[in-house]
Structures are given as C-alpha cells and as structure tokens.
PDB file of C-alpha atoms in Angstrom:
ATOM      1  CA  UNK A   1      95.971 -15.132  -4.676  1.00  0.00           C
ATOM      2  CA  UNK A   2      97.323 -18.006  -6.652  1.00  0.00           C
ATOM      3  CA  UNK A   3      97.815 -17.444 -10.282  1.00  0.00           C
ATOM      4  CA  UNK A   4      97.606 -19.608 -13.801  1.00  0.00           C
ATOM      5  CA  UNK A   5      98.296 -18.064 -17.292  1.00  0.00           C
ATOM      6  CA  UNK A   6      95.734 -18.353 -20.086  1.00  0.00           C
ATOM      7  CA  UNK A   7      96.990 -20.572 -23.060  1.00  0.00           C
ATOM      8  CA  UNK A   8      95.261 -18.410 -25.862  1.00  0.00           C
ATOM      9  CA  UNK A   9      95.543 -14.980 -24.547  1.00  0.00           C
ATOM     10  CA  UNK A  10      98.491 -14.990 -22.062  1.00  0.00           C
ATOM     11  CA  UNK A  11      96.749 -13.234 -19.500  1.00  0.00           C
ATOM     12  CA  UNK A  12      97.701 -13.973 -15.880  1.00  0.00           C
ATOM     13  CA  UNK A  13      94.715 -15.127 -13.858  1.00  0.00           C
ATOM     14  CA  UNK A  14      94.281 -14.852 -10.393  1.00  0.00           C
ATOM     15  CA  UNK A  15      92.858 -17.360  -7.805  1.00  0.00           C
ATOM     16  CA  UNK A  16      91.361 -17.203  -4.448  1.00  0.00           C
ATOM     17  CA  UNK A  17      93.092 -19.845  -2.321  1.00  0.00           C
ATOM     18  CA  UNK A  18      90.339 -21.488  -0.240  1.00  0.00           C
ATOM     19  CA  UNK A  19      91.926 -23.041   3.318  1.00  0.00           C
ATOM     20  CA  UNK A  20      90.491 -25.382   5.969  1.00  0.00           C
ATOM     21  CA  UNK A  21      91.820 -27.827   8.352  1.00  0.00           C
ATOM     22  CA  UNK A  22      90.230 -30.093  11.342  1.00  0.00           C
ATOM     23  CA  UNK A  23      90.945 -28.468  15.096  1.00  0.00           C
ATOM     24  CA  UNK A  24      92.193 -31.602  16.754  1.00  0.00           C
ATOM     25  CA  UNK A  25      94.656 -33.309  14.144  1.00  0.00           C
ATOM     26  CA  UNK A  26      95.378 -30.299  12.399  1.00  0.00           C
ATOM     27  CA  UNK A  27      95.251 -31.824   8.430  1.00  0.00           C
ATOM     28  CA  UNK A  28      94.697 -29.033   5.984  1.00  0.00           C
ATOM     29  CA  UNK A  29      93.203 -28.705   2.867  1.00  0.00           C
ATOM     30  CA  UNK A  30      93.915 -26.190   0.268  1.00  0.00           C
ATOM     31  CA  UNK A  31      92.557 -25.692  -3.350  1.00  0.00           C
ATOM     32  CA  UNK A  32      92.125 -22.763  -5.604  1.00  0.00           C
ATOM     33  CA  UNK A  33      89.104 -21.277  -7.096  1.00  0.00           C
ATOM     34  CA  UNK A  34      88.077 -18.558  -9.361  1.00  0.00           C
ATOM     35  CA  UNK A  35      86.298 -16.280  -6.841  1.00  0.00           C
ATOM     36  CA  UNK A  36      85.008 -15.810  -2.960  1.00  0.00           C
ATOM     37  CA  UNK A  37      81.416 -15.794  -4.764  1.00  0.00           C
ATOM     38  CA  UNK A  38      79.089 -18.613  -3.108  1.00  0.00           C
ATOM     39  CA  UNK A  39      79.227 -21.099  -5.751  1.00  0.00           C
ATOM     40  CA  UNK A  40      82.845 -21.258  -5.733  1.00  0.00           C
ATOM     41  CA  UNK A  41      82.916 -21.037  -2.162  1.00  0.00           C
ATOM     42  CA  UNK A  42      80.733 -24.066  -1.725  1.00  0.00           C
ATOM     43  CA  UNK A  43      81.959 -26.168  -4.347  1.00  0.00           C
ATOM     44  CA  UNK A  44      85.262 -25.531  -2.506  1.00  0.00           C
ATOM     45  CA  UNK A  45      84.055 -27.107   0.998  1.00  0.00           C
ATOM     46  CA  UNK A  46      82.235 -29.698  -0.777  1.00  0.00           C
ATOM     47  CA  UNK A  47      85.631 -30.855  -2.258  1.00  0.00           C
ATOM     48  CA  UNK A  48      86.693 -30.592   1.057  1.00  0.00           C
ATOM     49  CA  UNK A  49      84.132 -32.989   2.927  1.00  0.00           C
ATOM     50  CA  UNK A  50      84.950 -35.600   0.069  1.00  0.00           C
ATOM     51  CA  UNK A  51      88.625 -35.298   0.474  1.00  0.00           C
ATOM     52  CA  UNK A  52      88.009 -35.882   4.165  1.00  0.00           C
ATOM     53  CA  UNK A  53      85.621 -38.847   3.655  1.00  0.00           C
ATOM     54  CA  UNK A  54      82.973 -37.428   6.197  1.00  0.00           C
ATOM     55  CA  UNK A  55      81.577 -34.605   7.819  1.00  0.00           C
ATOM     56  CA  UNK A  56      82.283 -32.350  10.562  1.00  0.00           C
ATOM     57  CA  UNK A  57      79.250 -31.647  13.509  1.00  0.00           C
ATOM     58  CA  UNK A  58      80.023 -27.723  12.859  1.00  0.00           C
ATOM     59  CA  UNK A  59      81.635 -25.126  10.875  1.00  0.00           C
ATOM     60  CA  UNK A  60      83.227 -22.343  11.780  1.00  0.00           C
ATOM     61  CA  UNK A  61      83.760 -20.248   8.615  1.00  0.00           C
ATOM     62  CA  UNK A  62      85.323 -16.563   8.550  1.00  0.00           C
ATOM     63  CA  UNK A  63      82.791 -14.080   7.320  1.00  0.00           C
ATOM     64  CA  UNK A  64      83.156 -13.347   4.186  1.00  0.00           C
ATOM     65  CA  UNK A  65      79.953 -12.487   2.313  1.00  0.00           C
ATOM     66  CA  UNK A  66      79.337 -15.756   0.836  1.00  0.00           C
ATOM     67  CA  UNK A  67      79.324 -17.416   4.358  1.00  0.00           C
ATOM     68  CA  UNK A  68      77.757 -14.649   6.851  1.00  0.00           C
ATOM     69  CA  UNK A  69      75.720 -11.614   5.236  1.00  0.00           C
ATOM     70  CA  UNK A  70      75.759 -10.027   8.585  1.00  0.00           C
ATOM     71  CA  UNK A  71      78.373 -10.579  11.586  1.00  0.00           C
ATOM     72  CA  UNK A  72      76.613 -10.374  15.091  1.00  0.00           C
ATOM     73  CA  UNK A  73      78.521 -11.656  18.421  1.00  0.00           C
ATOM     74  CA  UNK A  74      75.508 -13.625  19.437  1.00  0.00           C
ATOM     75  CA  UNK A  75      73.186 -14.226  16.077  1.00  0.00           C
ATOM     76  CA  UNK A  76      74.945 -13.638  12.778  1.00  0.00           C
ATOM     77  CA  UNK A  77      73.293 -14.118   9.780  1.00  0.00           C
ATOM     78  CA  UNK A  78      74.057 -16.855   7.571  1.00  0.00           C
ATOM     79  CA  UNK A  79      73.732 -16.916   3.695  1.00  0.00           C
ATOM     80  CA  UNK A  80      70.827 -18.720   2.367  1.00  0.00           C
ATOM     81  CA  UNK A  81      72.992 -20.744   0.598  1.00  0.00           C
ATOM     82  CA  UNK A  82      75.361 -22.143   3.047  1.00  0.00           C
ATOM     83  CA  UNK A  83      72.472 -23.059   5.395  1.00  0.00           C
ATOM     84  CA  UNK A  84      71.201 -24.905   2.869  1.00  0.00           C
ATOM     85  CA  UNK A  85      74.145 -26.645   2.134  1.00  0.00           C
ATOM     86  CA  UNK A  86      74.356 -27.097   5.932  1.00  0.00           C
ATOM     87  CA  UNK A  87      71.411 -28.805   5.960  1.00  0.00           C
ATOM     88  CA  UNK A  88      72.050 -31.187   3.332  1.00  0.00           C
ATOM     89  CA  UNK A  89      75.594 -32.089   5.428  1.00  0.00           C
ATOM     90  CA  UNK A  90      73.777 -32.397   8.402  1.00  0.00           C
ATOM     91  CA  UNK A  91      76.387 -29.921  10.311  1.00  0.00           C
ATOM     92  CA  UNK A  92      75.767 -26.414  11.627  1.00  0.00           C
ATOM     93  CA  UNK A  93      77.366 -23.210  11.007  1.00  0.00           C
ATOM     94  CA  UNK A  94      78.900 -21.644  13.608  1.00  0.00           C
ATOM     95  CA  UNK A  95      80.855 -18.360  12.219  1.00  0.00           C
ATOM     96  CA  UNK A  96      83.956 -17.077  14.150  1.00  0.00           C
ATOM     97  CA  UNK A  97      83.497 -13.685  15.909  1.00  0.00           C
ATOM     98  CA  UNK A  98      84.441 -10.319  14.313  1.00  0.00           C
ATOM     99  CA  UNK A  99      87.917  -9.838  15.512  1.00  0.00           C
ATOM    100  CA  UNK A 100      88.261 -12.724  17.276  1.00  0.00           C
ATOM    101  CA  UNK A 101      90.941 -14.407  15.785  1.00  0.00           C
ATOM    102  CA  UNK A 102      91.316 -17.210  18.436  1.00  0.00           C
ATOM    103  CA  UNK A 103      88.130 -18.574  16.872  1.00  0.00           C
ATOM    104  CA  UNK A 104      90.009 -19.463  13.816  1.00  0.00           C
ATOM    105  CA  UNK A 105      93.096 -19.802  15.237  1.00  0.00           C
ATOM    106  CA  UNK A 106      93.989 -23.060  13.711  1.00  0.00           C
ATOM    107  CA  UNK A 107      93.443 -22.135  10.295  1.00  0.00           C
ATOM    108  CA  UNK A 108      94.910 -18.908  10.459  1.00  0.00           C
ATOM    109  CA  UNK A 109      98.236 -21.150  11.742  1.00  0.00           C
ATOM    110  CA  UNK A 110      97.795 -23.404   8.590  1.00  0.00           C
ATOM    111  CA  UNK A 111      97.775 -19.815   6.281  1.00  0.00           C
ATOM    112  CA  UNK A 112     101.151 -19.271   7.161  1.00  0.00           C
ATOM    113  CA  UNK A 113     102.534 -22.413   6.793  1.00  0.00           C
ATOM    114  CA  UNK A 114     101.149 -23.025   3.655  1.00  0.00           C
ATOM    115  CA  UNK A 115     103.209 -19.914   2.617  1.00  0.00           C
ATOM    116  CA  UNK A 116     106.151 -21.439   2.967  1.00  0.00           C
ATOM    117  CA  UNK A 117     105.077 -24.973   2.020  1.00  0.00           C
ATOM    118  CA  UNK A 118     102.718 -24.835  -0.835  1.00  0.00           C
ATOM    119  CA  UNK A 119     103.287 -20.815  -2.025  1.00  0.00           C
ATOM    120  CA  UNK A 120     106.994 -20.144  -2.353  1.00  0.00           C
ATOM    121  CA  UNK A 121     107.443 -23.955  -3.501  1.00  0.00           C
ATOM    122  CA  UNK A 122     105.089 -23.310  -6.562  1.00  0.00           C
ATOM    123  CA  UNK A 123     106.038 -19.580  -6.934  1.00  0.00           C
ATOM    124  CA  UNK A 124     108.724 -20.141  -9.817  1.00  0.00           C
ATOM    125  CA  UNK A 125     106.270 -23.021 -11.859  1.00  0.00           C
ATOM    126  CA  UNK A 126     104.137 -22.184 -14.475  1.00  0.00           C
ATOM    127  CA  UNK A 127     100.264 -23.358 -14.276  1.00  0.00           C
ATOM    128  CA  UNK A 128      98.184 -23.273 -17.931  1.00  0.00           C
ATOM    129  CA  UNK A 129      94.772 -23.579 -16.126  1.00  0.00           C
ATOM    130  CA  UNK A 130      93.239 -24.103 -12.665  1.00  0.00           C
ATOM    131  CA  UNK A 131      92.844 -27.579 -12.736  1.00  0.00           C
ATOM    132  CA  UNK A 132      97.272 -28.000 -13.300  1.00  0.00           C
ATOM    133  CA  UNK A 133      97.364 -25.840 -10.407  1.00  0.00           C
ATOM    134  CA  UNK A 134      95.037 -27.600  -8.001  1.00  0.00           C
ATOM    135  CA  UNK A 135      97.352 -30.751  -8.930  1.00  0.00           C
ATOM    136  CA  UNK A 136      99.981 -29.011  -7.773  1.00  0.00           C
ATOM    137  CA  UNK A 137      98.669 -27.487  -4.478  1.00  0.00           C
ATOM    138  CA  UNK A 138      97.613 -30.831  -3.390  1.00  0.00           C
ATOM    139  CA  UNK A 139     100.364 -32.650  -4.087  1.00  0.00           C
ATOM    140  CA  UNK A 140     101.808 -29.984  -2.238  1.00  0.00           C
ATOM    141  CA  UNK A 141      99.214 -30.254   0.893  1.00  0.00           C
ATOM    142  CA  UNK A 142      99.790 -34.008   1.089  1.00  0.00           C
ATOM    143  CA  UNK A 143     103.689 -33.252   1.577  1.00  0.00           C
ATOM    144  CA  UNK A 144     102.383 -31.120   4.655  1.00  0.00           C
ATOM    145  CA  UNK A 145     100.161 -33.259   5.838  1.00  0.00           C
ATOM    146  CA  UNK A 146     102.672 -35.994   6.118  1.00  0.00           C
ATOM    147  CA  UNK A 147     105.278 -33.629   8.062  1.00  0.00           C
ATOM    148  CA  UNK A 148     106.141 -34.559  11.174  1.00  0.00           C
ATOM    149  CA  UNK A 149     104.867 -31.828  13.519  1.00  0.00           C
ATOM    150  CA  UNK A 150     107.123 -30.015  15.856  1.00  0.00           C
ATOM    151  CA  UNK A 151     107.703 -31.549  19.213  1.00  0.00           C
ATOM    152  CA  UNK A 152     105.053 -34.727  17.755  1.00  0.00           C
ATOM    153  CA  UNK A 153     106.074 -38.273  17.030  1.00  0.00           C
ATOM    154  CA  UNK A 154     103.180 -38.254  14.210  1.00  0.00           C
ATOM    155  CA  UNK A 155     102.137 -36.277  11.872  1.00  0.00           C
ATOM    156  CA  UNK A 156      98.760 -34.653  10.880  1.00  0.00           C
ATOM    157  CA  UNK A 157      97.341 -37.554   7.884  1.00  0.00           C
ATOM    158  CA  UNK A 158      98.510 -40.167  10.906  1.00  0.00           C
ATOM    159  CA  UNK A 159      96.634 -38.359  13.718  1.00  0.00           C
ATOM    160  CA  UNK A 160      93.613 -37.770  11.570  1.00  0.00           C
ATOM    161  CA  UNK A 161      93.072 -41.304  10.272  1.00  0.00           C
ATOM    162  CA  UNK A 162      94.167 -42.682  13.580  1.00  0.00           C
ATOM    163  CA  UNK A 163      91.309 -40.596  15.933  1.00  0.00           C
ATOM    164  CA  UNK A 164      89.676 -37.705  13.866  1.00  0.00           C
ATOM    165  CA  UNK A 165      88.148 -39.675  11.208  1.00  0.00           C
ATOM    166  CA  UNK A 166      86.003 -42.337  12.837  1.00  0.00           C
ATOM    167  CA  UNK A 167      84.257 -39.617  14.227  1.00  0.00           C
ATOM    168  CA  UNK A 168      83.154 -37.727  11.282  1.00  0.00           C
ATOM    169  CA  UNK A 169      79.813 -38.391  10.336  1.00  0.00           C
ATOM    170  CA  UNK A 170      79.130 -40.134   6.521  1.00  0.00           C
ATOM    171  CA  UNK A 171      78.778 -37.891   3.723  1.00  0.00           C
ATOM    172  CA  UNK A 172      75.490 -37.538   2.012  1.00  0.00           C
ATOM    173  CA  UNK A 173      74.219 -40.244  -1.069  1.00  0.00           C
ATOM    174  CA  UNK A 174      73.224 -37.278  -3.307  1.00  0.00           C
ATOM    175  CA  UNK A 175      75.411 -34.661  -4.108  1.00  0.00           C
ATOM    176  CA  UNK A 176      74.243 -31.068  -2.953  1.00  0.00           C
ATOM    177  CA  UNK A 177      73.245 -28.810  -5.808  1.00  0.00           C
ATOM    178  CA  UNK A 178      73.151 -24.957  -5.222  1.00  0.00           C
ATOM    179  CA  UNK A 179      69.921 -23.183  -4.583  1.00  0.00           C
ATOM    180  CA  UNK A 180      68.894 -20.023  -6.174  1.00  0.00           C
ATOM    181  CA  UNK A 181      65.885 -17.596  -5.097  1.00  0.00           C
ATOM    182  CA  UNK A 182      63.755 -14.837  -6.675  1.00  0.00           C
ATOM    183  CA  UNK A 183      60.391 -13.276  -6.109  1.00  0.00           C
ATOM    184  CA  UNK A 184      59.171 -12.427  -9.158  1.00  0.00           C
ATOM    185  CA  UNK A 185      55.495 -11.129 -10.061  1.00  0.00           C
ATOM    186  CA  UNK A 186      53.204 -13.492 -12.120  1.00  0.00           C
ATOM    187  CA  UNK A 187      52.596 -11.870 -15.918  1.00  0.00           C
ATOM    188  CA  UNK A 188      49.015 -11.655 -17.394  1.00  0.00           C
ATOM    189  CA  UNK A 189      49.707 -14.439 -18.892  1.00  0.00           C
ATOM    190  CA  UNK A 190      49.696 -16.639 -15.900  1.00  0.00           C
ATOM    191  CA  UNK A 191      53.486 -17.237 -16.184  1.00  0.00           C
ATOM    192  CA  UNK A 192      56.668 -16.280 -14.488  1.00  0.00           C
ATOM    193  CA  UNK A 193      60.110 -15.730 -16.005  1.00  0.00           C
ATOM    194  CA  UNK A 194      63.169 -17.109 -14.540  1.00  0.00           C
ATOM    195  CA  UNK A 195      66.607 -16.855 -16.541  1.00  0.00           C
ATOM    196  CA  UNK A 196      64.670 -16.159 -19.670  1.00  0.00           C
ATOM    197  CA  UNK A 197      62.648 -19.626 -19.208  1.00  0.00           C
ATOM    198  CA  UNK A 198      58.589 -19.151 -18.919  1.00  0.00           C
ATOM    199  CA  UNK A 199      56.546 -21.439 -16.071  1.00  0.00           C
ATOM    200  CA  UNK A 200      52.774 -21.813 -16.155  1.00  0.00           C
ATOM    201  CA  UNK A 201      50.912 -21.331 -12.610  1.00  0.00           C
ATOM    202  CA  UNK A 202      47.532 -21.059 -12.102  1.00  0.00           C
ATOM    203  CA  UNK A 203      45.553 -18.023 -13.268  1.00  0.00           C
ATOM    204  CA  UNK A 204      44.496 -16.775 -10.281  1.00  0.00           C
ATOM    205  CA  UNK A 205      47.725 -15.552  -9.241  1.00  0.00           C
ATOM    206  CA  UNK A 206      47.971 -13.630 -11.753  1.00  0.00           C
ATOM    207  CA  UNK A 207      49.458 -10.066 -10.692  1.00  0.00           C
ATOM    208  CA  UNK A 208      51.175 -11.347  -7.425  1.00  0.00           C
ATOM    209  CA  UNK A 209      54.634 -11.928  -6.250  1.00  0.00           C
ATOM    210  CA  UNK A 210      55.822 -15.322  -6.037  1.00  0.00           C
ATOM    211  CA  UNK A 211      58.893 -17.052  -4.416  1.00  0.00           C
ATOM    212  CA  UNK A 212      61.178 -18.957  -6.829  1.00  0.00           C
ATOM    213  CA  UNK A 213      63.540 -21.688  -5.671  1.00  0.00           C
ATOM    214  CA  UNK A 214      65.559 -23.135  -8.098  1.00  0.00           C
ATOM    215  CA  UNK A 215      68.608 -25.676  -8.481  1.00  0.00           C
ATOM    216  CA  UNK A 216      69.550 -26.909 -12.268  1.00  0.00           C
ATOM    217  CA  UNK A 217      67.368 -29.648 -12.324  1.00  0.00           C
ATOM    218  CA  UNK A 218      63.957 -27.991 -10.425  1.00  0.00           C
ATOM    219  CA  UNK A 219      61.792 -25.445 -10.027  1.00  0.00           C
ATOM    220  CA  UNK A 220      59.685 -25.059  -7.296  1.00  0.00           C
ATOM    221  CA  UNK A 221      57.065 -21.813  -7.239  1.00  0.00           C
ATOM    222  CA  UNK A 222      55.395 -20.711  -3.958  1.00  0.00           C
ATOM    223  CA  UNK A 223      52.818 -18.601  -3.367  1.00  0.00           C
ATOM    224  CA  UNK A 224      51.705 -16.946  -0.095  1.00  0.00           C
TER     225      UNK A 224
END
C-alpha cells in the first residue's frame, strides 16, 4: 500500500494501489484508492478507460473478490457488479487462471517497475489526502510511460497512440453508476425497505420476497 497522513488527526492512511496496462504497447496506469471493495475497484477501472480514451474488447482482471467470487479454470464466476459494468463498456471479462501467472504477465512486469519508478520516488514525500497523492502517482506514471523501453526506439505513450488506440472501441455517453441488489420480503403494509427508505408495491404481494436493484438515482422492484 500507498500511504497519505490525515490533516486533523495525523493518522497514517493506507491505500490500495490499483495497476493496469494494455498487452501490446505496454502503457500503465496506476492510481490509489481506499480499498479492494467493488466500488473502489470499479471507480478505479473506470478512471482507467477515460484516461485511455476508449475501451478494451476484454479484461483480464486477477481475482480478487470484487472481480471473481469464485475462480474456476474453465467458468469462474464473476461479481454481479463487474458484469454489469462490463456490459455497460461493452467488453467481456475474462479472469486470469489461479496460478497462472503468465495470464497477467504484463501487469505483473509493470508492478515491479512501478516500484522503482513511482514507489521509492514518492517514498520520502509527504501526501495530506488521496487526491495529492494520485497527483503525484500520475505524474509519476506519465514519466514511465514516456521512457524509452529497453532495446525499443519508442516508448510506451508513442506505441499506444501510434497503433493501440485506434483500436479501442469509444467509451460510453452515460457514465456507469454502480448497481446494488437485495431480496427483501414485502411488509403488511404493502411496502419494502431499502436503506431505511419505504417503496409502495402492489398489495398483493404482500408477504413475498422481492428482488431489489438499485443505483443512486433508481429503484427497480421485481417480483417472480
């Protein structure tokens, strides 16, 4: 973890440090968040997508719990969420294998680079919230991005703009917004109860379980 030190308390803060980069030119992003929880984790790969411009055809995400609830070689399970936000980018998911390593071998590359080239470099500067740090990390990244590569005449921002880029597809008009689901049971009085908020459905339904999917701007009920 990355770390940034709380003005009014003083207490040191840790961040996850989410990481991605694009298999053929290599360019890496970087940017820290408060947690591996799904929110964070998708609001993390939607900064991603926008720093890119465009969107990949597929994913291939490690599995932690907010990506894959259960690893399987040949059909894992993918969290609600992610598919949905999937969906909305018009990509799949494809996670890498259980250790298999070479199916993230690119990014796993970029992890230790950006040890040397983002980590130690920031390791002696003080960060006041997450928002200075994330500055700093990509002002870092861009720096690596615009290293020449080993044994390369270019680097990875001029072979990504040069031959990656045109083939992303175009990002989405509307922004995605995080889905959440519940199943609760319909009260007497013909209402449900979602984060302390009451919604009227019709009376005869009254007793049975009902599936909730909400974002922060709808609510949609279904029943059988």
């Amino acid at each position: 973890p990355m770390h940034y030190i709380d003005k009014q308390t003083g207490e040191v803060i840790a961040c996850q440090v989410f990481v991605a980069c694009l298999p053929f030119s290599d360019y890496a992003f970087a940017m820290a968040v408060p947690s591996q929880r799904i929110g964070d984790f998708l609001y993390a790969l939607s900064c991603c997508l926008n720093e890119l411009g465009g969107v990949p055809k597929a994913l291939v995400p490690d599995n932690l719990k907010s990506a894959v609830i259960r690893a399987d070689r040949y059909e894992p399970q993918i969290n609600q969420s992610l598919d949905d936000f999937a969906n909305h980018y018009n990509m799949s998911v494809v996670p890498a294998r259980a250790g298999k390593p070479k199916d993230k071998s690119k990014v796993e590359n970029q992890v230790k680079l950006l040890y040397t080239r983002v980590y130690a470099k920031l390791r002696n500067r003080q960060f006041f919230d997450i928002t200075s740090l994330n500055d700093a990390i990509k002002e870092k990244i861009n720096e690596h991005n615009q290293t020449r590569m080993q044994r390369k005449d270019y680097c990875r921002q001029e072979r990504f703009l040069a031959v990656e880029k045109p083939l992303l597809l175009p990002l989405p008009e509307q922004h995605f917004e995080l889905k959440y689901y519940c199943e609760p049971k319909v009260a007497h009085s013909g209402h449900v109860c979602i984060m302390k908020h009451f919604y009227s459905v019709p009376y005869a339904l009254t007793g049975i379980k009902v599936k909730v999917i909400y974002t922060r701007n709808m609510v949609n009920i279904y029943a059988h």
